[in-house]
Amino acid sequence: MDVDTALRARISTRAFLPRSVDRDTIASLLDAARFAPSGTNVQPWNAHVVLGSTRERICREVRHAAVHERDLHKAPFDFYPTQWREPYLGRRRACGWGLYTRLGIAKGDHAAGAAQELRNFDFFDAPVGLLFFIDDDLPIGNWLDYGMFIQSIMLGAAARGLATCPQFSWAHFHRVVRPILGVAESRTLVCGMALGYADPAAPVNGYRPARLAVDEFTTWHGEGT
Ligand SMILES: Cc1cc2nc3c(=O)[nH]c(=O)nc-3n(C[C@H](O)[C@H](O)[C@H](O)COP(=O)(O)O)c2cc1C
């Protein structure tokens, strides 16, 4: 698969087949993604692959925290704006409604919405969970590096016929996740990622959020053919 095809094939997958991914495949994916660029080559990434019983334990404990003690858990950084405004608010709403329509969740059905949110903590049934950490004294520039690393994993996965979903939602539960994985307090949980084989029959995987056209976000300057 060429890079352009992988860019277009990658989607956030929210339903996976119960088919395992072998360790060598996961290792080869990370082995390719480590060539992502980073400013002065600092390579700020720290990835944890969670499988089998560890995956089960993390999912169980985070689901428990999400259901019973949601107010006690909060991501240590803002991912979404604290004050939504246009045009971002409209795009966000379109994305949410598009997804809920595919899932058959009616507007205002908060219970079904909450249940869908909880699915994050099953990695949407993907057999592989990835959890990404960064040293908390690293500045915003290194988070830019991190995004490149994460997209590299997702493109590499697409090229291998695998599916992914990047998941900020895990960051809220860093205090639950960190001790299970033995990660130092000085590391921030950036996000999680579900990795596995997409369920082609699941309607939710057919959702393709709209994208801006190039002219809507690009300004050209100067001459050139
Ligand atoms: C950093 C990041 C965090 C995200 N967190 C979540 C998440 O917690 N749960 C989820 O279902 N989708 C999550 N998404 C997926 C976005 O909703 C998705 O990328 C967006 O709607 C565009 O859709 P596409 O990825 O299918 O092209 C996240 C995406 C990114 C890049």
Short mmCIF file of C-alpha atoms and ligand atoms in Angstrom, two decimals:
data_model
loop_
_atom_site.label_atom_id
_atom_site.label_comp_id
_atom_site.label_asym_id
_atom_site.label_seq_id
_atom_site.Cartn_x
_atom_site.Cartn_y
_atom_site.Cartn_z
CA MET A 1 0.00 0.00 0.00
CA ASP A 2 1.44 3.41 -0.90
CA VAL A 3 1.40 6.26 1.59
CA ASP A 4 -1.47 8.14 -0.09
CA THR A 5 -3.64 5.04 -0.01
CA ALA A 6 -2.79 4.42 3.64
CA LEU A 7 -3.62 8.06 4.48
CA ARG A 8 -7.07 7.65 2.95
CA ALA A 9 -7.65 4.13 4.26
CA ARG A 10 -6.95 4.96 7.90
CA ILE A 11 -10.08 5.70 9.85
CA SER A 12 -10.90 5.66 13.52
CA THR A 13 -12.23 2.14 13.90
CA ARG A 14 -14.69 1.50 16.70
CA ALA A 15 -15.57 -2.16 16.24
CA PHE A 16 -13.00 -4.94 15.95
CA LEU A 17 -13.05 -8.63 15.12
CA PRO A 18 -12.09 -11.10 17.88
CA ARG A 19 -8.92 -11.93 15.97
CA SER A 20 -5.54 -11.58 17.65
CA VAL A 21 -2.59 -9.70 16.22
CA ASP A 22 0.65 -11.54 16.53
CA ARG A 23 3.50 -10.05 18.52
CA ASP A 24 5.83 -9.89 15.53
CA THR A 25 3.34 -7.76 13.63
CA ILE A 26 2.99 -5.33 16.54
CA ALA A 27 6.78 -5.23 16.91
CA SER A 28 7.29 -4.55 13.20
CA LEU A 29 4.76 -1.72 13.35
CA LEU A 30 6.62 -0.04 16.21
CA ASP A 31 9.92 -0.75 14.48
CA ALA A 32 8.72 1.25 11.46
CA ALA A 33 7.10 4.05 13.50
CA ARG A 34 10.33 4.75 15.40
CA PHE A 35 11.57 6.47 12.24
CA ALA A 36 9.09 9.29 12.86
CA PRO A 37 10.81 12.67 13.02
CA SER A 38 11.25 14.66 16.23
CA GLY A 39 12.89 18.02 16.89
CA THR A 40 16.64 17.44 17.43
CA ASN A 41 15.79 13.73 17.36
CA VAL A 42 14.74 13.62 21.03
CA GLN A 43 12.22 10.80 20.36
CA PRO A 44 9.97 11.63 23.32
CA TRP A 45 7.75 8.56 22.92
CA ASN A 46 7.23 5.83 25.46
CA ALA A 47 4.77 3.16 24.35
CA HIS A 48 3.13 0.37 26.37
CA VAL A 49 1.55 -2.55 24.53
CA VAL A 50 -1.19 -4.19 26.59
CA LEU A 51 -2.34 -7.69 25.76
CA GLY A 52 -4.16 -10.61 27.34
CA SER A 53 -4.60 -10.47 31.11
CA THR A 54 -2.99 -7.02 31.44
CA ARG A 55 -5.37 -5.64 28.85
CA GLU A 56 -8.27 -7.26 30.71
CA ARG A 57 -7.17 -5.78 34.03
CA ILE A 58 -6.69 -2.27 32.69
CA CYS A 59 -10.05 -2.33 30.93
CA ARG A 60 -11.80 -3.68 34.01
CA GLU A 61 -10.29 -1.15 36.42
CA VAL A 62 -10.72 1.85 34.14
CA ARG A 63 -14.30 0.90 33.30
CA HIS A 64 -14.98 0.64 37.02
CA ALA A 65 -13.46 4.09 37.61
CA ALA A 66 -15.38 5.54 34.66
CA VAL A 67 -18.70 4.24 35.96
CA HIS A 68 -18.32 4.69 39.71
CA GLU A 69 -15.89 7.52 40.27
CA ARG A 70 -15.92 9.57 37.08
CA ASP A 71 -15.63 12.91 38.94
CA LEU A 72 -12.36 11.87 40.56
CA HIS A 73 -10.54 11.42 37.26
CA LYS A 74 -9.38 14.10 34.89
CA ALA A 75 -6.74 14.32 32.19
CA PRO A 76 -3.76 16.41 33.32
CA PHE A 77 -3.95 18.53 30.14
CA ASP A 78 -6.67 20.09 27.98
CA PHE A 79 -7.34 18.26 24.77
CA TYR A 80 -10.57 20.00 23.80
CA PRO A 81 -11.17 23.77 24.04
CA THR A 82 -12.58 24.84 27.41
CA GLN A 83 -14.83 27.27 25.50
CA TRP A 84 -16.11 25.87 22.21
CA ARG A 85 -16.61 28.33 19.33
CA GLU A 86 -17.26 28.24 15.62
CA PRO A 87 -16.08 26.81 13.31
CA TYR A 88 -14.86 24.08 15.65
CA LEU A 89 -18.12 23.66 17.51
CA GLY A 90 -20.00 22.92 14.29
CA ARG A 91 -17.43 20.42 13.12
CA ARG A 92 -17.46 18.71 16.48
CA ARG A 93 -21.26 18.47 16.48
CA ALA A 94 -21.32 17.12 12.93
CA CYS A 95 -18.80 14.47 13.93
CA GLY A 96 -20.72 13.47 17.04
CA TRP A 97 -24.09 13.32 15.28
CA GLY A 98 -22.64 11.41 12.33
CA LEU A 99 -21.19 8.83 14.68
CA TYR A 100 -24.33 8.53 16.78
CA THR A 101 -26.48 8.12 13.67
CA ARG A 102 -24.31 5.19 12.60
CA LEU A 103 -24.61 3.72 16.07
CA GLY A 104 -28.38 4.19 16.17
CA ILE A 105 -28.13 6.51 19.18
CA ALA A 106 -30.89 9.11 19.25
CA LYS A 107 -30.17 12.75 20.06
CA GLY A 108 -30.62 13.26 23.78
CA ASP A 109 -30.18 9.58 24.67
CA HIS A 110 -27.54 10.25 27.30
CA ALA A 111 -27.49 6.68 28.61
CA ALA A 112 -26.64 5.28 25.18
CA GLY A 113 -24.05 8.04 24.70
CA ALA A 114 -22.41 7.19 28.01
CA ALA A 115 -22.40 3.48 27.11
CA GLN A 116 -20.65 4.28 23.83
CA GLU A 117 -18.10 6.42 25.68
CA LEU A 118 -17.40 3.43 27.93
CA ARG A 119 -16.59 1.30 24.88
CA ASN A 120 -13.34 3.24 24.70
CA PHE A 121 -12.28 1.32 27.78
CA ASP A 122 -12.72 -2.02 26.04
CA PHE A 123 -10.52 -0.68 23.25
CA PHE A 124 -13.72 -1.26 21.24
CA ASP A 125 -12.92 -4.99 21.64
CA ALA A 126 -9.58 -4.67 19.85
CA PRO A 127 -7.18 -7.35 21.12
CA VAL A 128 -4.31 -4.88 21.41
CA GLY A 129 -4.19 -1.73 23.48
CA LEU A 130 -1.45 0.85 23.18
CA LEU A 131 -0.88 3.46 25.85
CA PHE A 132 1.47 6.34 25.16
CA PHE A 133 3.36 8.34 27.77
CA ILE A 134 5.59 11.41 27.68
CA ASP A 135 7.91 12.84 30.34
CA ASP A 136 5.88 15.62 31.90
CA ASP A 137 8.69 18.17 31.80
CA LEU A 138 8.81 18.11 28.00
CA PRO A 139 7.30 21.16 26.26
CA ILE A 140 4.51 21.44 23.69
CA GLY A 141 6.92 21.01 20.77
CA ASN A 142 7.59 17.45 21.81
CA TRP A 143 3.84 16.77 21.72
CA LEU A 144 4.05 17.73 18.05
CA ASP A 145 6.72 15.03 17.68
CA TYR A 146 4.40 12.63 19.47
CA GLY A 147 1.58 13.23 17.02
CA MET A 148 3.88 12.26 14.18
CA PHE A 149 4.83 9.07 15.95
CA ILE A 150 1.21 8.15 16.59
CA GLN A 151 0.16 8.86 13.00
CA SER A 152 3.12 6.75 11.83
CA ILE A 153 1.77 3.84 13.85
CA MET A 154 -1.69 4.32 12.39
CA LEU A 155 -0.42 4.50 8.80
CA GLY A 156 1.82 1.48 9.33
CA ALA A 157 -1.17 -0.37 10.74
CA ALA A 158 -3.31 0.55 7.71
CA ALA A 159 -0.56 -0.69 5.40
CA ARG A 160 -0.62 -4.04 7.23
CA GLY A 161 -4.39 -4.39 6.94
CA LEU A 162 -4.84 -3.44 10.59
CA ALA A 163 -7.18 -0.85 12.04
CA THR A 164 -6.71 1.66 14.84
CA CYS A 165 -8.53 4.21 16.94
CA PRO A 166 -6.55 6.91 18.74
CA GLN A 167 -8.15 7.53 22.14
CA PHE A 168 -7.72 10.64 24.24
CA SER A 169 -10.32 9.27 26.66
CA TRP A 170 -7.71 7.08 28.38
CA ALA A 171 -5.80 10.18 29.55
CA HIS A 172 -8.50 10.89 32.15
CA PHE A 173 -7.62 7.66 33.91
CA HIS A 174 -3.85 8.03 34.19
CA ARG A 175 -3.99 7.44 37.94
CA VAL A 176 -5.60 4.04 37.37
CA VAL A 177 -3.43 3.03 34.42
CA ARG A 178 0.01 4.14 35.62
CA PRO A 179 0.42 1.80 38.63
CA ILE A 180 -0.80 -1.22 36.65
CA LEU A 181 1.91 -0.61 34.06
CA GLY A 182 4.54 0.51 36.58
CA VAL A 183 4.94 3.91 34.90
CA ALA A 184 6.57 6.70 36.93
CA GLU A 185 4.44 9.64 38.13
CA SER A 186 6.69 11.94 36.11
CA ARG A 187 5.20 10.59 32.90
CA THR A 188 1.94 11.87 31.43
CA LEU A 189 -0.48 9.54 29.69
CA VAL A 190 -0.90 11.19 26.27
CA CYS A 191 -3.55 8.86 24.85
CA GLY A 192 -4.44 5.27 24.15
CA MET A 193 -4.97 3.42 20.90
CA ALA A 194 -7.02 0.40 19.93
CA LEU A 195 -5.29 -1.87 17.42
CA GLY A 196 -6.66 -4.92 15.67
CA TYR A 197 -8.68 -6.08 12.68
CA ALA A 198 -11.72 -3.99 11.79
CA ASP A 199 -15.16 -5.58 11.83
CA PRO A 200 -16.31 -4.81 8.28
CA ALA A 201 -19.95 -5.58 9.15
CA ALA A 202 -20.19 -2.98 11.93
CA PRO A 203 -22.08 0.13 10.72
CA VAL A 204 -19.97 2.41 12.93
CA ASN A 205 -16.90 1.57 10.85
CA GLY A 206 -18.61 2.96 7.78
CA TYR A 207 -18.59 6.48 9.19
CA ARG A 208 -16.37 8.95 7.31
CA PRO A 209 -16.38 12.40 8.89
CA ALA A 210 -16.27 15.18 6.28
CA ARG A 211 -13.00 16.94 5.59
CA LEU A 212 -12.34 20.50 4.52
CA ALA A 213 -11.32 21.02 0.91
CA VAL A 214 -7.70 22.10 0.41
CA ASP A 215 -8.76 25.64 -0.55
CA GLU A 216 -10.58 26.00 2.76
CA PHE A 217 -7.42 25.74 4.82
CA THR A 218 -4.68 26.77 2.38
CA THR A 219 -3.52 30.18 1.18
CA TRP A 220 -1.12 30.24 -1.73
CA HIS A 221 1.50 32.97 -2.08
CA GLY A 222 3.81 33.95 -4.93
CA GLU A 223 4.22 32.61 -8.43
CA GLY A 224 4.97 29.06 -9.54
CA THR A 225 3.66 26.39 -11.79
C1 LIG B 1 -5.51 12.50 19.48
C2 LIG B 1 -6.85 11.91 19.16
C3 LIG B 1 -7.66 11.44 20.19
C4 LIG B 1 -8.91 10.85 19.90
N1 LIG B 1 -9.64 10.33 20.93
C5 LIG B 1 -10.75 9.59 20.63
C6 LIG B 1 -11.43 8.89 21.67
O1 LIG B 1 -11.08 8.96 22.86
N2 LIG B 1 -12.49 8.11 21.33
C7 LIG B 1 -12.92 8.00 20.02
O2 LIG B 1 -13.89 7.27 19.78
N3 LIG B 1 -12.29 8.67 19.02
C8 LIG B 1 -11.22 9.44 19.29
N4 LIG B 1 -10.53 10.07 18.28
C9 LIG B 1 -10.97 9.90 16.89
C10 LIG B 1 -11.53 11.18 16.25
O3 LIG B 1 -12.86 11.37 16.63
C11 LIG B 1 -11.40 11.03 14.71
O4 LIG B 1 -10.04 11.02 14.38
C12 LIG B 1 -12.10 12.11 13.91
O5 LIG B 1 -13.48 12.12 14.12
C13 LIG B 1 -11.81 11.93 12.41
O6 LIG B 1 -12.25 10.66 11.99
P1 LIG B 1 -11.29 9.58 11.33
O7 LIG B 1 -10.14 9.35 12.29
O8 LIG B 1 -12.14 8.34 11.18
O9 LIG B 1 -10.81 10.12 10.03
C14 LIG B 1 -9.34 10.74 18.55
C15 LIG B 1 -8.52 11.24 17.53
C16 LIG B 1 -7.30 11.81 17.82
C17 LIG B 1 -6.42 12.30 16.69
#
